[in-house]
Short mmCIF file of C-alpha atoms and ligand atoms in Angstrom, two decimals:
data_model
loop_
_atom_site.label_atom_id
_atom_site.label_comp_id
_atom_site.label_asym_id
_atom_site.label_seq_id
_atom_site.Cartn_x
_atom_site.Cartn_y
_atom_site.Cartn_z
CA MET X 198 -6.41 -0.20 -22.78
CA SER X 199 -3.35 1.99 -22.17
CA ASP X 200 -5.02 4.86 -24.09
CA LEU X 201 -8.08 4.51 -21.90
CA VAL X 202 -6.01 4.44 -18.69
CA ALA X 203 -4.19 7.59 -19.83
CA LEU X 204 -7.46 9.35 -20.70
CA CYS X 205 -8.95 8.37 -17.35
CA LYS X 206 -6.05 9.99 -15.52
CA GLN X 207 -5.74 13.08 -17.72
CA ARG X 208 -9.44 13.81 -17.69
CA GLY X 209 -10.11 13.11 -14.02
CA PHE X 210 -11.99 9.82 -14.19
CA ILE X 211 -9.70 7.44 -12.31
CA PHE X 212 -6.41 7.93 -10.44
CA GLN X 213 -3.97 5.42 -9.01
CA SER X 214 -4.54 5.13 -5.26
CA SER X 215 -1.96 7.00 -3.11
CA GLU X 216 -0.21 8.11 -6.28
CA ILE X 217 2.07 10.65 -4.60
CA TYR X 218 3.54 7.77 -2.58
CA GLY X 219 4.19 5.69 -5.66
CA GLY X 220 0.72 4.15 -5.72
CA LEU X 221 -0.83 1.12 -4.08
CA ASN X 222 -0.98 -1.85 -6.40
CA SER X 223 -4.47 -2.75 -7.68
CA CYS X 224 -6.24 0.06 -5.84
CA TRP X 225 -7.80 2.96 -7.73
CA ASP X 226 -9.55 6.20 -6.78
CA MET X 227 -12.52 7.60 -8.65
CA GLY X 228 -11.91 11.19 -9.66
CA PRO X 229 -14.62 13.83 -10.11
CA TYR X 230 -15.94 12.41 -13.40
CA GLY X 231 -15.39 8.80 -12.34
CA VAL X 232 -17.52 9.17 -9.25
CA GLU X 233 -20.36 10.80 -11.23
CA LEU X 234 -20.23 8.07 -13.85
CA LYS X 235 -20.12 5.29 -11.27
CA ASN X 236 -22.92 6.83 -9.20
CA ASN X 237 -25.05 7.10 -12.34
CA LEU X 238 -24.36 3.44 -13.08
CA LYS X 239 -25.14 2.34 -9.53
CA ASN X 240 -28.33 4.43 -9.49
CA ARG X 241 -29.44 2.85 -12.74
CA TRP X 242 -28.86 -0.62 -11.34
CA TRP X 243 -30.64 0.27 -8.09
CA LYS X 244 -33.64 1.64 -9.95
CA ALA X 245 -33.81 -1.29 -12.37
CA MET X 246 -33.66 -3.78 -9.51
CA THR X 247 -35.80 -2.13 -6.84
CA LEU X 248 -38.48 -0.20 -8.75
CA ARG X 249 -40.57 -3.34 -8.68
CA GLN X 250 -42.99 -4.80 -6.17
CA ASP X 251 -40.94 -7.91 -5.46
CA VAL X 252 -37.47 -6.51 -4.66
CA VAL X 253 -36.32 -4.48 -1.65
CA GLY X 254 -32.86 -3.24 -0.73
CA VAL X 255 -30.46 -3.48 2.20
CA ASP X 256 -27.07 -2.03 3.08
CA ALA X 257 -25.31 -4.50 5.34
CA SER X 258 -22.05 -3.82 7.16
CA ILE X 259 -18.72 -4.87 5.65
CA LEU X 260 -17.53 -6.50 8.87
CA MET X 261 -19.60 -9.51 9.85
CA HIS X 262 -19.52 -12.21 12.51
CA PRO X 263 -16.58 -14.48 11.55
CA THR X 264 -18.80 -17.58 11.68
CA VAL X 265 -20.68 -16.22 8.65
CA TRP X 266 -17.62 -17.05 6.56
CA LYS X 267 -17.28 -20.52 8.04
CA ALA X 268 -20.91 -21.23 7.21
CA SER X 269 -20.65 -19.81 3.69
CA GLY X 270 -17.63 -21.99 2.92
CA HIS X 271 -15.25 -19.07 2.42
CA VAL X 272 -12.90 -19.93 5.30
CA ASP X 273 -12.28 -23.42 3.95
CA GLY X 274 -12.84 -22.96 0.27
CA PHE X 275 -12.39 -19.39 -0.95
CA SER X 276 -8.88 -19.82 -2.19
CA ASP X 277 -6.95 -19.87 -5.43
CA PRO X 278 -4.05 -22.22 -6.19
CA MET X 279 -0.80 -20.25 -6.13
CA VAL X 280 2.73 -20.97 -7.37
CA ASP X 281 5.92 -18.92 -7.40
CA CYS X 282 8.81 -19.02 -9.82
CA LYS X 283 11.88 -19.76 -7.65
CA VAL X 284 14.12 -17.83 -10.04
CA CYS X 285 12.33 -14.52 -10.72
CA LYS X 286 9.97 -14.76 -7.69
CA GLU X 287 6.94 -13.91 -9.86
CA ARG X 288 3.69 -15.25 -8.39
CA PHE X 289 1.02 -16.92 -10.55
CA ARG X 290 -2.38 -18.47 -10.21
CA ALA X 291 -1.62 -22.10 -10.97
CA ASP X 292 -4.87 -22.41 -12.95
CA ASN X 293 -3.82 -19.53 -15.23
CA ILE X 294 -0.53 -20.98 -16.47
CA ASP X 295 0.69 -24.23 -18.01
CA MET X 296 3.12 -25.52 -15.38
CA THR X 297 4.74 -27.98 -17.81
CA LYS X 298 6.07 -24.98 -19.73
CA PRO X 299 8.84 -22.49 -18.73
CA CYS X 300 8.03 -19.51 -16.49
CA PRO X 301 6.13 -16.96 -18.64
CA LYS X 302 8.05 -14.10 -16.95
CA CYS X 303 11.71 -15.17 -17.01
CA GLY X 304 11.66 -18.34 -19.15
CA SER X 305 13.25 -20.58 -16.48
CA LYS X 306 12.44 -24.28 -16.74
CA ASP X 307 11.15 -26.44 -13.86
CA SER X 308 11.37 -23.44 -11.56
CA TYR X 309 7.96 -23.60 -9.88
CA THR X 310 7.33 -24.11 -6.16
CA ASP X 311 4.65 -26.58 -5.11
CA VAL X 312 1.09 -25.37 -5.56
CA ARG X 313 -0.35 -23.90 -2.35
CA GLN X 314 -3.92 -22.84 -1.64
CA PHE X 315 -4.11 -19.13 -0.91
CA ASN X 316 -7.22 -17.82 0.88
CA LEU X 317 -8.41 -14.57 -0.70
CA MET X 318 -10.06 -13.08 2.37
CA PHE X 319 -8.47 -10.08 4.11
CA LYS X 320 -8.27 -10.40 7.87
CA THR X 321 -8.25 -7.62 10.40
CA GLN X 322 -8.69 -7.14 14.16
CA MET X 323 -11.80 -5.80 15.84
CA GLY X 324 -11.35 -3.99 19.15
CA ALA X 325 -8.18 -3.39 21.10
CA MET X 326 -7.18 -7.02 21.72
CA GLU X 327 -5.02 -8.56 19.04
CA ASP X 328 -5.93 -12.17 19.75
CA THR X 329 -7.70 -14.65 17.52
CA SER X 330 -11.07 -14.05 19.15
CA SER X 331 -11.09 -10.49 17.77
CA MET X 332 -10.22 -11.51 14.21
CA VAL X 333 -12.74 -10.47 11.55
CA TYR X 334 -12.75 -10.55 7.76
CA LEU X 335 -13.43 -7.86 5.22
CA ARG X 336 -16.33 -9.35 3.27
CA PRO X 337 -15.28 -10.94 -0.04
CA GLU X 338 -18.83 -10.63 -1.42
CA THR X 339 -21.93 -8.70 -0.45
CA ALA X 340 -24.26 -11.69 -0.81
CA GLN X 341 -23.81 -13.02 2.74
CA GLY X 342 -25.10 -9.74 4.19
CA ILE X 343 -28.33 -10.52 2.36
CA PHE X 344 -28.58 -14.18 3.43
CA VAL X 345 -28.10 -13.42 7.12
CA ASN X 346 -30.83 -10.79 6.88
CA PHE X 347 -33.28 -13.02 5.03
CA LEU X 348 -35.60 -13.50 8.01
CA ASN X 349 -35.37 -9.86 9.14
CA VAL X 350 -36.36 -8.60 5.71
CA GLN X 351 -38.99 -11.25 4.99
CA THR X 352 -40.84 -10.72 8.26
CA THR X 353 -40.56 -6.92 8.55
CA MET X 354 -41.54 -6.35 4.92
CA ARG X 355 -44.17 -9.16 5.02
CA LYS X 356 -42.77 -10.50 1.76
CA LYS X 357 -44.19 -13.54 0.07
CA LEU X 358 -42.11 -15.72 -2.23
CA PRO X 359 -40.82 -15.05 -4.76
CA PHE X 360 -39.06 -11.87 -3.66
CA GLY X 361 -35.57 -10.44 -3.87
CA ILE X 362 -33.13 -8.39 -1.79
CA ALA X 363 -30.71 -6.06 -3.56
CA GLN X 364 -27.52 -4.51 -2.27
CA ILE X 365 -24.62 -2.39 -3.51
CA GLY X 366 -21.42 -2.35 -1.52
CA LYS X 367 -17.69 -2.82 -1.24
CA ALA X 368 -16.07 -6.24 -1.31
CA PHE X 369 -12.43 -7.17 -0.77
CA ARG X 370 -10.36 -10.02 -2.19
CA ASN X 371 -6.65 -10.45 -1.80
CA GLU X 372 -6.32 -11.46 -5.45
CA ILE X 373 -3.07 -13.21 -6.39
CA THR X 374 -2.86 -11.56 -9.78
CA PRO X 375 -4.85 -8.34 -9.85
CA GLY X 376 -4.61 -6.19 -12.93
CA ASN X 377 -6.00 -4.95 -16.21
CA PHE X 378 -6.79 -1.56 -14.67
CA ILE X 379 -10.03 -1.80 -12.67
CA PHE X 380 -10.97 -5.25 -14.06
CA ARG X 381 -9.47 -7.14 -11.13
CA THR X 382 -8.71 -5.16 -7.99
CA ARG X 383 -8.42 -6.04 -4.33
CA GLU X 384 -11.09 -3.57 -3.26
CA PHE X 385 -14.15 -3.26 -5.47
CA GLU X 386 -17.88 -2.75 -5.42
CA GLN X 387 -20.54 -5.31 -6.16
CA MET X 388 -24.19 -4.90 -7.10
CA GLU X 389 -25.90 -8.10 -6.04
CA MET X 390 -29.45 -9.33 -5.76
CA GLN X 391 -30.66 -12.58 -4.22
CA TYR X 392 -34.07 -13.70 -5.40
CA PHE X 393 -35.76 -16.21 -3.10
CA VAL X 394 -38.03 -18.72 -4.81
CA LYS X 395 -39.96 -21.88 -4.07
CA PRO X 396 -37.79 -24.97 -4.68
CA GLY X 397 -38.61 -26.39 -8.08
CA THR X 398 -39.21 -22.97 -9.66
CA GLN X 399 -35.56 -21.93 -9.80
CA LYS X 400 -35.07 -22.79 -13.48
CA GLU X 401 -37.79 -20.51 -14.78
CA SER X 402 -36.77 -17.75 -12.38
CA MET X 403 -33.17 -17.99 -13.57
CA GLU X 404 -34.32 -17.69 -17.19
CA ALA X 405 -36.36 -14.60 -16.35
CA TRP X 406 -33.46 -12.93 -14.55
CA LYS X 407 -31.06 -13.78 -17.34
CA GLU X 408 -33.25 -11.89 -19.76
CA ILE X 409 -33.66 -8.90 -17.42
CA ARG X 410 -29.94 -8.62 -16.79
CA TRP X 411 -28.96 -9.01 -20.46
CA LYS X 412 -31.40 -6.23 -21.42
CA TRP X 413 -30.03 -3.95 -18.70
CA HIS X 414 -26.54 -4.08 -20.18
CA LEU X 415 -27.92 -3.23 -23.63
CA GLU X 416 -29.97 -0.39 -22.16
CA ASN X 417 -26.74 1.06 -20.77
CA GLY X 418 -25.53 1.33 -24.34
CA LEU X 419 -23.21 -1.69 -24.53
CA ARG X 420 -23.01 -2.98 -28.11
CA ALA X 421 -24.73 -6.36 -28.46
CA GLU X 422 -21.78 -7.89 -30.31
CA LYS X 423 -19.52 -7.08 -27.36
CA ILE X 424 -21.39 -9.20 -24.83
CA LYS X 425 -22.01 -12.92 -24.74
CA TRP X 426 -23.24 -15.69 -22.49
CA ALA X 427 -20.68 -17.98 -20.91
CA PRO X 428 -22.53 -20.84 -19.20
CA HIS X 429 -20.64 -22.81 -16.54
CA GLY X 430 -20.21 -26.48 -17.34
CA PRO X 431 -20.54 -29.10 -14.58
CA ASP X 432 -16.78 -28.88 -13.88
CA SER X 433 -16.73 -25.14 -13.26
CA LEU X 434 -19.89 -24.86 -11.14
CA ALA X 435 -19.31 -23.47 -7.65
CA HIS X 436 -20.01 -25.87 -4.78
CA TYR X 437 -23.27 -24.10 -3.96
CA ALA X 438 -24.73 -23.86 -7.46
CA ASP X 439 -26.96 -26.11 -9.59
CA ALA X 440 -26.65 -23.81 -12.63
CA ALA X 441 -24.65 -20.69 -13.47
CA THR X 442 -23.89 -18.50 -16.41
CA ASP X 443 -21.81 -15.39 -16.85
CA ILE X 444 -22.31 -12.40 -19.07
CA GLU X 445 -18.93 -11.67 -20.59
CA TYR X 446 -17.74 -8.49 -22.24
CA GLU X 447 -15.04 -8.28 -24.88
CA PHE X 448 -12.47 -6.11 -23.09
CA PRO X 449 -9.35 -4.95 -24.97
CA MET X 450 -7.44 -7.86 -23.37
CA GLY X 451 -10.11 -10.39 -24.37
CA TRP X 452 -13.46 -11.73 -23.16
CA GLY X 453 -13.94 -11.53 -19.41
CA GLU X 454 -16.72 -12.07 -16.88
CA MET X 455 -18.74 -8.99 -16.10
CA GLU X 456 -21.77 -10.45 -14.34
CA GLY X 457 -22.62 -13.84 -12.88
CA ILE X 458 -26.14 -15.26 -12.66
CA HIS X 459 -26.21 -18.20 -10.31
CA SER X 460 -28.79 -20.67 -9.14
CA ARG X 461 -27.50 -21.13 -5.58
CA THR X 462 -30.06 -23.70 -4.38
CA ASP X 463 -30.77 -23.50 -0.63
CA PHE X 464 -27.07 -23.92 0.16
CA ASP X 465 -26.51 -20.59 1.93
CA LEU X 466 -29.70 -20.54 4.01
CA LYS X 467 -29.14 -24.17 4.98
CA GLN X 468 -25.58 -23.44 6.08
CA HIS X 469 -26.61 -20.40 8.11
CA GLN X 470 -29.42 -22.39 9.69
CA GLU X 471 -26.93 -25.04 10.73
CA TYR X 472 -24.20 -22.71 12.01
CA SER X 473 -26.48 -20.17 13.74
CA GLY X 474 -29.03 -22.67 15.07
CA LYS X 475 -31.81 -20.34 13.81
CA ASN X 476 -34.66 -21.78 11.80
CA MET X 477 -34.48 -20.11 8.37
CA ASN X 478 -37.64 -21.71 6.96
CA TYR X 479 -40.12 -19.73 4.96
CA VAL X 480 -43.69 -20.32 6.06
CA ASP X 481 -46.18 -20.46 3.22
CA GLN X 482 -49.45 -19.87 5.04
CA VAL X 483 -51.64 -20.27 1.98
CA ASN X 484 -50.46 -23.78 1.17
CA ASN X 485 -49.53 -24.60 4.73
CA GLU X 486 -45.94 -25.47 3.83
CA LYS X 487 -42.54 -24.76 5.40
CA TYR X 488 -39.32 -24.90 3.45
CA LEU X 489 -35.96 -23.26 2.77
CA PRO X 490 -36.23 -21.11 -0.34
CA TYR X 491 -33.93 -21.58 -3.30
CA VAL X 492 -31.98 -18.58 -4.54
CA ILE X 493 -31.23 -17.02 -7.89
CA GLU X 494 -28.38 -14.54 -7.61
CA THR X 495 -27.40 -11.78 -10.01
CA SER X 496 -23.97 -10.40 -9.23
CA VAL X 497 -22.21 -7.69 -11.18
CA GLY X 498 -19.08 -5.76 -10.26
CA ALA X 499 -19.75 -2.01 -10.40
CA ASP X 500 -16.13 -1.30 -11.32
CA ARG X 501 -15.89 -4.07 -13.89
CA CYS X 502 -19.15 -2.96 -15.48
CA LEU X 503 -17.84 0.60 -15.44
CA LEU X 504 -14.72 -0.58 -17.27
CA ALA X 505 -16.86 -2.30 -19.91
CA ILE X 506 -18.92 0.87 -20.32
CA MET X 507 -15.82 3.02 -20.73
CA CYS X 508 -14.19 0.59 -23.18
CA ASP X 509 -17.40 0.47 -25.18
CA ALA X 510 -17.97 4.22 -25.21
CA TYR X 511 -14.40 5.16 -26.07
CA ARG X 512 -14.01 5.97 -29.79
CA LEU X 513 -11.27 7.54 -31.81
CA GLU X 514 -12.80 9.21 -34.86
CA ASN X 515 -11.10 10.36 -38.07
CA GLU X 516 -7.72 9.15 -36.89
CA GLY X 517 -4.81 10.80 -38.73
CA ASP X 518 -6.87 13.78 -39.91
CA ALA X 519 -5.54 16.53 -37.66
CA ASP X 520 -8.55 18.81 -38.26
CA LYS X 521 -11.23 16.28 -37.64
CA GLU X 522 -9.62 13.78 -35.25
CA ARG X 523 -11.31 13.50 -31.91
CA SER X 524 -11.57 11.03 -29.10
CA VAL X 525 -15.07 10.81 -27.72
CA MET X 526 -16.78 8.94 -24.93
CA LYS X 527 -20.14 7.94 -26.37
CA PHE X 528 -21.76 7.23 -23.03
CA HIS X 529 -25.49 6.70 -22.80
CA PRO X 530 -26.64 10.21 -21.74
CA ALA X 531 -28.04 8.79 -18.50
CA LEU X 532 -24.53 7.68 -17.56
CA SER X 533 -22.57 10.73 -18.73
CA PRO X 534 -20.89 12.38 -15.75
CA ILE X 535 -21.63 15.84 -17.14
CA LYS X 536 -24.90 16.37 -19.00
CA THR X 537 -24.36 19.82 -20.52
CA ALA X 538 -21.57 22.36 -20.87
CA ILE X 539 -22.34 26.07 -21.10
CA LEU X 540 -19.76 27.74 -23.31
CA PRO X 541 -19.79 31.53 -23.77
CA LEU X 542 -18.01 32.32 -27.02
CA SER X 543 -16.00 35.08 -25.39
CA LYS X 544 -15.24 36.45 -21.94
CA LYS X 545 -17.11 39.70 -22.70
CA SER X 546 -19.28 40.59 -19.73
CA GLU X 547 -22.56 40.79 -21.67
CA LEU X 548 -22.10 37.16 -22.83
CA GLU X 549 -21.04 36.03 -19.40
CA GLU X 550 -24.16 37.52 -17.88
CA VAL X 551 -26.50 35.51 -20.11
CA SER X 552 -24.34 32.40 -19.77
CA THR X 553 -24.15 32.52 -15.99
CA LYS X 554 -27.92 32.83 -15.78
CA LEU X 555 -28.31 29.86 -18.14
CA PHE X 556 -25.81 27.84 -16.11
CA GLU X 557 -27.69 28.58 -12.91
CA ASP X 558 -30.96 27.43 -14.48
CA ILE X 559 -29.65 24.27 -16.14
CA GLY X 560 -26.90 23.38 -13.68
CA GLY X 561 -29.45 23.13 -10.87
CA VAL X 562 -31.24 20.35 -12.75
CA TYR X 563 -28.47 18.55 -14.66
CA LYS X 564 -24.82 18.24 -13.61
CA SER X 565 -23.22 20.83 -15.91
CA GLU X 566 -20.00 22.68 -16.51
CA TYR X 567 -19.25 26.28 -17.33
CA ASP X 568 -16.17 26.79 -19.47
CA VAL X 569 -14.81 29.99 -21.04
CA ALA X 570 -11.15 28.99 -21.46
CA GLY X 571 -9.63 28.29 -24.89
CA THR X 572 -11.04 28.18 -28.40
CA ILE X 573 -14.54 26.82 -28.85
CA GLY X 574 -13.13 23.87 -30.83
CA LYS X 575 -10.86 22.88 -27.94
CA ARG X 576 -13.69 23.19 -25.49
CA TYR X 577 -15.89 20.91 -27.65
CA ARG X 578 -13.08 18.33 -27.81
CA ARG X 579 -12.67 18.43 -24.05
CA GLN X 580 -16.38 17.81 -23.52
CA ASP X 581 -16.31 15.02 -26.13
CA GLU X 582 -13.56 13.29 -24.18
CA ILE X 583 -15.61 13.24 -20.99
CA GLY X 584 -18.76 12.26 -22.86
CA THR X 585 -20.92 15.36 -22.37
CA PRO X 586 -23.99 14.82 -24.60
CA PHE X 587 -24.76 18.52 -25.23
CA CYS X 588 -22.66 21.69 -25.45
CA ILE X 589 -24.57 24.95 -25.32
CA THR X 590 -22.80 27.91 -26.88
CA VAL X 591 -23.74 31.47 -26.11
CA ASP X 592 -22.57 33.88 -28.85
CA PHE X 593 -23.08 37.51 -29.82
CA ASP X 594 -26.25 36.69 -31.78
CA THR X 595 -27.70 35.42 -28.52
CA LEU X 596 -27.95 39.00 -27.29
CA ASN X 597 -30.34 39.76 -30.18
CA ASP X 598 -32.19 36.54 -30.91
CA HIS X 599 -32.25 35.15 -27.33
CA ALA X 600 -31.22 31.79 -28.69
CA VAL X 601 -28.20 29.50 -28.19
CA THR X 602 -26.44 26.84 -30.25
CA VAL X 603 -26.83 23.32 -28.94
CA ARG X 604 -24.25 20.84 -30.27
CA ASP X 605 -24.91 17.11 -30.18
CA ARG X 606 -21.85 15.09 -29.08
CA ASP X 607 -22.43 12.13 -31.37
CA THR X 608 -23.59 13.77 -34.60
CA MET X 609 -21.84 17.11 -33.98
CA VAL X 610 -24.96 18.70 -35.51
CA GLN X 611 -25.68 22.16 -34.15
CA GLU X 612 -29.18 23.48 -33.57
CA ARG X 613 -30.33 26.96 -32.72
CA ILE X 614 -32.70 26.85 -29.75
CA ALA X 615 -34.49 29.71 -28.04
CA ILE X 616 -33.21 30.13 -24.47
CA ALA X 617 -36.80 29.90 -23.27
CA ASN X 618 -37.04 26.41 -24.81
CA VAL X 619 -33.72 24.98 -23.64
CA GLN X 620 -35.11 23.36 -20.49
CA ASN X 621 -37.85 21.59 -22.46
CA TYR X 622 -35.38 20.57 -25.15
CA LEU X 623 -33.13 18.93 -22.55
CA LYS X 624 -36.05 17.38 -20.70
CA ASP X 625 -36.99 15.65 -23.91
CA LYS X 626 -33.41 14.48 -24.59
CA PHE X 627 -32.86 13.25 -21.04
CA LYS X 628 -35.98 11.10 -20.83
CA PHE X 629 -34.62 7.97 -19.18
P1 ATP N 167 -13.32 -14.01 -11.41
O1 ATP N 167 -13.52 -15.39 -11.99
O2 ATP N 167 -13.10 -12.94 -12.45
O3 ATP N 167 -12.37 -13.94 -10.26
P2 ATP N 167 -15.59 -14.55 -9.81
O4 ATP N 167 -16.26 -15.62 -10.61
O5 ATP N 167 -14.80 -14.90 -8.61
O6 ATP N 167 -14.73 -13.61 -10.79
P3 ATP N 167 -17.91 -13.64 -8.53
O7 ATP N 167 -17.50 -14.14 -7.21
O8 ATP N 167 -19.01 -14.32 -9.26
O9 ATP N 167 -16.66 -13.46 -9.46
O10 ATP N 167 -18.25 -12.08 -8.36
C1 ATP N 167 -19.28 -11.45 -9.07
C2 ATP N 167 -18.78 -10.24 -9.84
O11 ATP N 167 -17.98 -9.40 -9.02
C3 ATP N 167 -17.90 -10.58 -11.04
O12 ATP N 167 -18.68 -10.89 -12.16
C4 ATP N 167 -17.13 -9.30 -11.22
O13 ATP N 167 -17.88 -8.36 -11.97
C5 ATP N 167 -16.98 -8.77 -9.81
N1 ATP N 167 -15.66 -9.09 -9.28
C6 ATP N 167 -15.23 -10.24 -8.71
N2 ATP N 167 -13.95 -10.17 -8.33
C7 ATP N 167 -13.52 -8.91 -8.66
C8 ATP N 167 -12.28 -8.21 -8.51
N3 ATP N 167 -11.23 -8.77 -7.94
N4 ATP N 167 -12.21 -6.95 -8.99
C9 ATP N 167 -13.28 -6.36 -9.57
N5 ATP N 167 -14.47 -6.96 -9.71
C10 ATP N 167 -14.61 -8.22 -9.27
#
């Protein structure tokens, strides 16, 4: 993981937040390549979830009426058990350590404080008055923005069950023990979808969504042996769920949850109906029935998924062989932040002229880079490290044969392609 963190900083993927001030713990900034990669990932999720008849999207606000969080159970229940070591002052999640053993940080015995419940929601003030009536929360999940809009969406879009509402957005949790780079942060992005179904059909719907979501991760290039199902047993089910399973990824620090698929029953709609006084029933005009729909939720952290994708793509090849060693990000081409790099072999003006023209043509279609600095080998290595699928080299032969060399990132095979055919060549490679 430390190699990956170093590469992310050196190559402009991810920087520590407010670094020049010493950084802000557990907050990270996406750099120029990070934001491209993350946008590509989010766009892929958005397309996979909404390019279907039965799912529409929303973008709800982060700040919501505070009663939302009473109704959802977050005010009373969204907390983790916390203990401190009285000697070294380190703070732990009580469910993550064995409290009968010495402090894992300083080794002191019987040094723990009592366990306290710590609510993970951030609070802030809305408006100029700093009294309790102006207190609002930063949302700890995006899902509630979907539930409170259920009726708005259903009626305006004239949706019949089953249908889903998808959303991508920031969420905030004042985690007790953030860490492992962007795995657990206090500000992160979620990609969530709530699928509303007729009660009684939730099992089959959950099975269908499990399959869709599993396939999506494979289609992003994750290796099948690196992901697994982690079903929740009756003891670990959330209060609102009648079934739940996670998709875990094998991160360098071990297996960890990447996505949760939850059968949330009608818990949320029922709670909002009670707290708001608004009737949340779905009216089935064909069968002349009224009921609260059940919900299947798919919830994946954009940043955590991004981390899995980077861990999976990161390879060190021919280690120890100075001539052949390279680190390479084998991203799925659809995710690669940069799709092609145009590399004139020298700075001679006649090469630059052809190269600039090529860059203008290709760069307008695919996010590309133009690089003339350093040896060609170094420039290839640099592009490998950021996961660019194709490098296009313009050399002196180009001036005669009007062709360029296209190098494949993964195989390192080089092909000579006529400039006139480059666009078609790339179109074929970037069919996704
Ligand atoms: P964990 O057990 O890891 O705290 P959770 O079960 O509380 O996660 P959910 O509430 O189901 O997580 O959130 C759905 C998804 O949001 C998770 O699978 C994860 O990808 C992402 N997520 C949750 N908390 C964080 C966080 N602090 N930082 C980054 N991503 C997060």
